[in-house]
Amino acid sequence: MFRGKPIHVKRDDLIDPCLSGNKFRKLYALTIADPSKYSRVISYGGNQSNAMLSIACLCHQKEWRFEYVTKTIPEHLRADLTGNLKNALSLGMQLREVSALEYEGVISDLKEKYPLYSAPVDQNQKTLFIRQGGADPLAESGVNVLAAEIEAWRVEKNIDFLSVITPSGTGTTAFYLAKALPGLSVYTTALIGTTEYLMKQLRQLGEIPQNLHFLETEKKYRFGNLYPEFFRIQNELKSSGVEFDYLYAPKTWLSLAENLDAINTQLLYVHSGGVSGNETMVARYKRFFERMGK
Ligand SMILES: *Cc1c(COP(=O)(O)O)cnc(C)c1O
């Protein structure tokens, strides 16, 4: 129950011990790939990214070399490695740090070398390049499996009208989910940047499906920042029995709360995982509330 309304939760966070939630879906095509298909994977993004840890874990299992490009990590993190970065490094990830100034250039060179819509394999080196956060057409087949599971569940439960909600970082999961489920409404909210920015990114994957809807919150939130209301809604959700992540889920639930009256179908929230980062986030909130003097 959430604010007086029953909401179903698809526990994709429990799907795989290595690849959490939607990272399993987005990387699914690789999980079933023959290990000999690749020898090296390159990706890039933030130094505590959930996608980074998932790719590191997958590459470890497949014995593929994994190179990850990120901006020079701050000294305090280097001195005391924590969270997803620590775990990914212990799985053999090779970190390639570049300065903030060089970063965009290095990434655009990589994108040029490994174009999105051509075969993703570099035949000589068996190198696979994965766009930040798995925002890659590679993700479609795995998200289609998720969509098929949702559809089978809907039929089994005799639910005629169903809406699905899931958070958007890159929006890849929401995009392919809406594409695969044209008969349902798919709701999402932009976590990184504005809705306009998200839509612009999504157009790189194709035309935005008509049934994909973007929810807003009255207040603007910055990705990665801490907000008392995020912590409060986390506790509210936890007391209803499910633990969610602190980066994506709180704003998604807040956007749902603000728009709940307008959605008059049954609702399914796809839990996209990310709970592995909670330990670090709880410690950050503890310091945050101490500074605020609460
Ligand atoms: C990675 C992640 C997302 C973002 O998924 P996209 O497909 O990039 O939109 C959302 N929620 C959690 C918990 C994640 O780890």
Short mmCIF file of C-alpha atoms and ligand atoms in Angstrom, two decimals:
data_model
loop_
_atom_site.label_atom_id
_atom_site.label_comp_id
_atom_site.label_asym_id
_atom_site.label_seq_id
_atom_site.Cartn_x
_atom_site.Cartn_y
_atom_site.Cartn_z
CA MET A 1 0.00 0.00 0.00
CA PHE A 2 1.24 3.47 -0.85
CA ARG A 3 -0.70 6.56 0.19
CA GLY A 4 -3.91 4.56 0.30
CA LYS A 5 -3.44 2.84 -3.02
CA PRO A 6 -2.25 -0.72 -3.59
CA ILE A 7 0.82 -0.84 -5.81
CA HIS A 8 2.37 -4.02 -7.11
CA VAL A 9 6.15 -4.22 -7.09
CA LYS A 10 8.15 -6.33 -9.51
CA ARG A 11 11.15 -7.39 -7.51
CA ASP A 12 13.74 -7.14 -10.28
CA ASP A 13 16.21 -6.18 -7.56
CA LEU A 14 16.32 -9.86 -6.57
CA ILE A 15 16.84 -11.20 -10.06
CA ASP A 16 20.57 -11.91 -9.94
CA PRO A 17 23.22 -11.61 -7.24
CA CYS A 18 25.69 -10.09 -9.68
CA LEU A 19 23.58 -7.90 -11.93
CA SER A 20 21.04 -5.93 -10.02
CA GLY A 21 17.62 -5.03 -11.38
CA ASN A 22 17.47 -3.37 -14.73
CA LYS A 23 21.22 -3.85 -15.27
CA PHE A 24 20.48 -7.55 -15.59
CA ARG A 25 17.83 -6.72 -18.19
CA LYS A 26 20.01 -4.29 -20.11
CA LEU A 27 22.99 -6.64 -20.13
CA TYR A 28 20.92 -9.78 -20.62
CA ALA A 29 22.10 -10.28 -24.19
CA LEU A 30 25.64 -10.46 -22.84
CA THR A 31 24.82 -12.83 -20.00
CA ILE A 32 23.74 -15.42 -22.57
CA ALA A 33 26.57 -14.63 -24.99
CA ASP A 34 29.31 -17.17 -25.54
CA PRO A 35 32.38 -16.05 -23.53
CA SER A 36 34.52 -16.45 -26.66
CA LYS A 37 32.47 -13.76 -28.43
CA TYR A 38 34.37 -10.95 -26.72
CA SER A 39 37.64 -10.52 -24.95
CA ARG A 40 37.36 -6.90 -23.90
CA VAL A 41 34.58 -4.55 -22.84
CA ILE A 42 34.91 -0.78 -22.62
CA SER A 43 32.47 1.52 -20.88
CA TYR A 44 32.48 4.86 -19.10
CA GLY A 45 30.60 7.00 -16.60
CA GLY A 46 30.51 7.91 -12.92
CA ASN A 47 32.82 6.37 -10.34
CA GLN A 48 30.03 4.84 -8.22
CA SER A 49 27.76 3.80 -11.05
CA ASN A 50 25.52 0.76 -10.63
CA ALA A 51 26.03 -0.07 -14.30
CA MET A 52 29.80 -0.06 -13.80
CA LEU A 53 29.58 -2.63 -11.01
CA SER A 54 27.20 -4.81 -13.02
CA ILE A 55 29.45 -4.82 -16.07
CA ALA A 56 32.47 -5.55 -13.86
CA CYS A 57 30.69 -8.53 -12.36
CA LEU A 58 29.61 -9.85 -15.74
CA CYS A 59 33.10 -9.47 -17.21
CA HIS A 60 34.54 -11.24 -14.20
CA GLN A 61 32.24 -14.20 -14.81
CA LYS A 62 32.97 -14.28 -18.54
CA GLU A 63 36.69 -13.63 -18.10
CA TRP A 64 36.55 -10.53 -20.29
CA ARG A 65 38.89 -7.64 -19.66
CA PHE A 66 36.87 -4.62 -18.52
CA GLU A 67 38.18 -1.10 -19.04
CA TYR A 68 36.22 1.76 -17.50
CA VAL A 69 36.84 5.39 -18.33
CA THR A 70 35.95 7.91 -15.65
CA LYS A 71 36.99 11.37 -14.52
CA THR A 72 39.95 11.49 -12.12
CA ILE A 73 38.63 10.18 -8.83
CA PRO A 74 38.77 12.50 -5.82
CA GLU A 75 41.62 11.96 -3.36
CA HIS A 76 39.34 11.14 -0.43
CA LEU A 77 37.80 8.30 -2.42
CA ARG A 78 41.18 6.99 -3.53
CA ALA A 79 42.38 7.00 0.07
CA ASP A 80 39.32 5.16 1.31
CA LEU A 81 37.76 3.14 -1.48
CA THR A 82 34.11 2.37 -0.87
CA GLY A 83 30.94 1.11 -2.47
CA ASN A 84 30.53 0.14 -6.10
CA LEU A 85 34.00 1.38 -7.07
CA LYS A 86 35.72 -0.76 -4.49
CA ASN A 87 33.70 -3.81 -5.48
CA ALA A 88 34.22 -3.29 -9.20
CA LEU A 89 37.99 -2.94 -8.76
CA SER A 90 38.09 -6.11 -6.71
CA LEU A 91 36.39 -7.84 -9.66
CA GLY A 92 39.34 -6.87 -11.85
CA MET A 93 37.99 -3.72 -13.49
CA GLN A 94 40.74 -1.64 -15.09
CA LEU A 95 40.13 2.00 -14.27
CA ARG A 96 41.22 4.57 -16.80
CA GLU A 97 41.07 7.99 -15.21
CA VAL A 98 41.10 11.06 -17.41
CA SER A 99 40.97 14.67 -16.32
CA ALA A 100 37.64 16.47 -16.38
CA LEU A 101 38.95 18.60 -19.22
CA GLU A 102 39.86 15.65 -21.43
CA TYR A 103 36.89 13.51 -20.54
CA GLU A 104 34.35 14.63 -23.16
CA GLY A 105 36.97 14.36 -25.88
CA VAL A 106 38.00 10.84 -24.91
CA ILE A 107 34.37 9.72 -24.82
CA SER A 108 33.49 11.22 -28.18
CA ASP A 109 36.56 9.52 -29.70
CA LEU A 110 35.36 6.20 -28.32
CA LYS A 111 31.84 6.79 -29.64
CA GLU A 112 33.27 7.56 -33.05
CA LYS A 113 35.41 4.46 -33.03
CA TYR A 114 32.50 2.24 -31.95
CA PRO A 115 29.32 3.63 -33.58
CA LEU A 116 25.99 2.87 -31.98
CA TYR A 117 24.10 1.26 -34.80
CA SER A 118 26.79 -0.77 -36.46
CA ALA A 119 27.83 -4.18 -35.22
CA PRO A 120 29.12 -3.48 -31.74
CA VAL A 121 32.07 -5.79 -32.14
CA ASP A 122 35.52 -4.78 -33.17
CA GLN A 123 36.38 -7.99 -35.03
CA ASN A 124 40.11 -7.84 -34.52
CA GLN A 125 40.14 -7.22 -30.83
CA LYS A 126 36.72 -8.64 -29.96
CA THR A 127 36.03 -5.41 -28.16
CA LEU A 128 32.56 -4.38 -27.11
CA PHE A 129 31.86 -0.76 -26.28
CA ILE A 130 28.86 -0.11 -24.02
CA ARG A 131 27.38 3.37 -23.76
CA GLN A 132 27.10 4.97 -20.33
CA GLY A 133 24.59 3.24 -18.09
CA GLY A 134 23.92 0.58 -20.73
CA ALA A 135 22.03 3.12 -22.87
CA ASP A 136 22.54 0.95 -25.86
CA PRO A 137 20.39 -0.93 -28.38
CA LEU A 138 22.06 -3.95 -26.80
CA ALA A 139 19.54 -3.48 -23.96
CA GLU A 140 16.40 -4.06 -26.01
CA SER A 141 16.32 -7.85 -26.04
CA GLY A 142 16.68 -8.10 -22.26
CA VAL A 143 14.04 -5.44 -21.58
CA ASN A 144 11.76 -7.39 -23.95
CA VAL A 145 12.06 -10.37 -21.62
CA LEU A 146 11.00 -8.14 -18.71
CA ALA A 147 8.05 -6.88 -20.78
CA ALA A 148 6.97 -10.44 -21.58
CA GLU A 149 7.07 -11.35 -17.88
CA ILE A 150 4.93 -8.31 -17.01
CA GLU A 151 2.43 -9.17 -19.72
CA ALA A 152 2.18 -12.81 -18.59
CA TRP A 153 1.65 -11.67 -14.99
CA ARG A 154 -1.04 -9.16 -16.06
CA VAL A 155 -2.96 -11.87 -17.91
CA GLU A 156 -2.61 -14.32 -15.04
CA LYS A 157 -3.95 -11.75 -12.56
CA ASN A 158 -6.79 -10.75 -14.89
CA ILE A 159 -5.80 -7.10 -14.80
CA ASP A 160 -7.42 -5.29 -17.69
CA PHE A 161 -5.86 -1.88 -17.19
CA LEU A 162 -2.30 -1.71 -15.97
CA SER A 163 0.26 1.08 -15.78
CA VAL A 164 3.92 0.40 -15.20
CA ILE A 165 6.29 2.82 -13.52
CA THR A 166 10.06 2.74 -13.42
CA PRO A 167 12.73 5.41 -12.85
CA SER A 168 14.87 6.84 -15.64
CA GLY A 169 18.56 7.46 -15.50
CA THR A 170 19.38 7.10 -19.16
CA GLY A 171 15.73 6.12 -19.73
CA THR A 172 16.74 3.02 -21.67
CA THR A 173 14.67 0.66 -19.53
CA ALA A 174 11.52 2.81 -19.68
CA PHE A 175 11.96 3.37 -23.43
CA TYR A 176 12.22 -0.28 -24.43
CA LEU A 177 9.56 -1.29 -21.90
CA ALA A 178 7.07 1.14 -23.43
CA LYS A 179 8.05 0.03 -26.91
CA ALA A 180 7.45 -3.62 -26.01
CA LEU A 181 4.15 -2.97 -24.19
CA PRO A 182 2.17 -0.68 -26.52
CA GLY A 183 -1.12 -1.64 -24.83
CA LEU A 184 -0.02 -0.37 -21.40
CA SER A 185 0.93 3.03 -20.08
CA VAL A 186 4.52 3.30 -18.93
CA TYR A 187 5.33 6.12 -16.52
CA THR A 188 8.78 7.34 -15.65
CA THR A 189 10.52 10.34 -14.21
CA ALA A 190 13.80 11.94 -15.26
CA LEU A 191 16.44 11.61 -12.55
CA ILE A 192 19.37 13.07 -14.45
CA GLY A 193 18.58 16.48 -15.93
CA THR A 194 15.23 17.66 -17.18
CA THR A 195 12.55 15.73 -19.05
CA GLU A 196 13.55 17.60 -22.21
CA TYR A 197 17.14 16.42 -21.80
CA LEU A 198 16.00 12.85 -21.21
CA MET A 199 13.78 12.91 -24.30
CA LYS A 200 16.62 14.23 -26.39
CA GLN A 201 18.82 11.34 -25.24
CA LEU A 202 16.05 8.83 -25.89
CA ARG A 203 15.56 9.95 -29.47
CA GLN A 204 18.98 8.46 -30.13
CA LEU A 205 17.39 5.06 -29.51
CA GLY A 206 14.48 5.78 -31.86
CA GLU A 207 11.11 7.48 -31.86
CA ILE A 208 9.75 7.89 -28.33
CA PRO A 209 6.78 5.52 -27.84
CA GLN A 210 3.37 7.23 -27.49
CA ASN A 211 2.58 5.30 -24.32
CA LEU A 212 5.66 6.52 -22.46
CA HIS A 213 4.72 9.30 -20.03
CA PHE A 214 7.05 11.53 -18.06
CA LEU A 215 6.01 12.51 -14.53
CA GLU A 216 7.24 15.69 -12.89
CA THR A 217 7.64 16.72 -9.28
CA GLU A 218 6.82 20.22 -8.15
CA LYS A 219 10.27 20.66 -6.66
CA LYS A 220 13.40 20.20 -8.79
CA TYR A 221 15.94 17.67 -7.58
CA ARG A 222 19.56 17.21 -8.54
CA PHE A 223 20.76 13.67 -9.11
CA GLY A 224 23.00 12.46 -6.32
CA ASN A 225 22.04 15.22 -3.89
CA LEU A 226 20.49 14.48 -0.52
CA TYR A 227 16.99 15.63 0.45
CA PRO A 228 15.18 15.05 3.76
CA GLU A 229 12.02 14.07 1.87
CA PHE A 230 13.98 11.36 0.02
CA PHE A 231 15.04 9.87 3.32
CA ARG A 232 11.50 10.08 4.69
CA ILE A 233 9.91 8.37 1.71
CA GLN A 234 12.55 5.66 1.87
CA ASN A 235 11.52 4.94 5.43
CA GLU A 236 7.86 4.99 4.49
CA LEU A 237 8.55 2.44 1.74
CA LYS A 238 10.76 0.32 3.96
CA SER A 239 8.03 0.09 6.57
CA SER A 240 5.69 -1.22 3.88
CA GLY A 241 8.15 -4.05 3.40
CA VAL A 242 10.46 -3.29 0.47
CA GLU A 243 13.82 -1.55 0.46
CA PHE A 244 14.56 0.65 -2.55
CA ASP A 245 17.69 2.52 -3.63
CA TYR A 246 18.37 6.12 -2.51
CA LEU A 247 19.31 7.62 -5.86
CA TYR A 248 16.50 6.72 -8.23
CA ALA A 249 13.56 5.44 -6.23
CA PRO A 250 12.74 8.39 -3.90
CA LYS A 251 12.04 10.94 -6.61
CA THR A 252 10.16 8.35 -8.64
CA TRP A 253 7.86 7.59 -5.70
CA LEU A 254 7.45 11.32 -4.99
CA SER A 255 6.47 11.93 -8.61
CA LEU A 256 4.02 9.07 -8.32
CA ALA A 257 2.60 10.48 -5.08
CA GLU A 258 2.07 13.85 -6.74
CA ASN A 259 0.29 12.27 -9.72
CA LEU A 260 -1.45 9.33 -8.08
CA ASP A 261 -4.97 10.70 -8.45
CA ALA A 262 -4.58 11.06 -12.19
CA ILE A 263 -3.69 7.38 -12.70
CA ASN A 264 -6.80 5.25 -12.42
CA THR A 265 -5.47 1.87 -13.49
CA GLN A 266 -3.70 -0.71 -11.39
CA LEU A 267 -0.02 0.09 -10.94
CA LEU A 268 3.13 -1.95 -11.13
CA TYR A 269 6.42 -0.46 -9.96
CA VAL A 270 9.46 -2.13 -11.49
CA HIS A 271 12.13 -2.21 -8.78
CA SER A 272 15.33 -1.62 -10.71
CA GLY A 273 17.69 -2.63 -7.92
CA GLY A 274 20.62 -0.48 -6.93
CA VAL A 275 20.30 -1.38 -3.26
CA SER A 276 24.04 -2.23 -3.16
CA GLY A 277 24.73 1.50 -2.88
CA ASN A 278 22.50 1.98 0.16
CA GLU A 279 25.18 1.48 2.76
CA THR A 280 27.15 4.45 1.43
CA MET A 281 23.99 6.51 1.07
CA VAL A 282 22.80 5.86 4.63
CA ALA A 283 26.20 6.99 5.92
CA ARG A 284 25.92 10.14 3.79
CA TYR A 285 22.44 10.86 5.15
CA LYS A 286 23.69 10.35 8.70
CA ARG A 287 26.36 13.02 8.19
CA PHE A 288 23.85 15.21 6.37
CA PHE A 289 21.37 15.18 9.26
CA GLU A 290 24.16 15.73 11.78
CA ARG A 291 25.23 18.85 9.89
CA MET A 292 21.64 20.02 9.81
CA GLY A 293 21.59 19.56 13.58
CA LYS A 294 18.77 17.06 13.70
C1 LIG B 1 20.64 2.12 -13.38
C2 LIG B 1 19.41 2.35 -12.60
C3 LIG B 1 18.31 3.06 -13.13
C4 LIG B 1 18.38 3.73 -14.48
O1 LIG B 1 18.00 2.92 -15.55
P1 LIG B 1 17.99 3.52 -17.02
O2 LIG B 1 17.68 2.35 -17.89
O3 LIG B 1 19.36 4.07 -17.27
O4 LIG B 1 16.97 4.57 -17.07
C5 LIG B 1 17.18 3.21 -12.36
N1 LIG B 1 17.12 2.69 -11.11
C6 LIG B 1 18.15 2.02 -10.56
C7 LIG B 1 18.02 1.52 -9.19
C8 LIG B 1 19.32 1.82 -11.30
O5 LIG B 1 20.35 1.17 -10.74
#
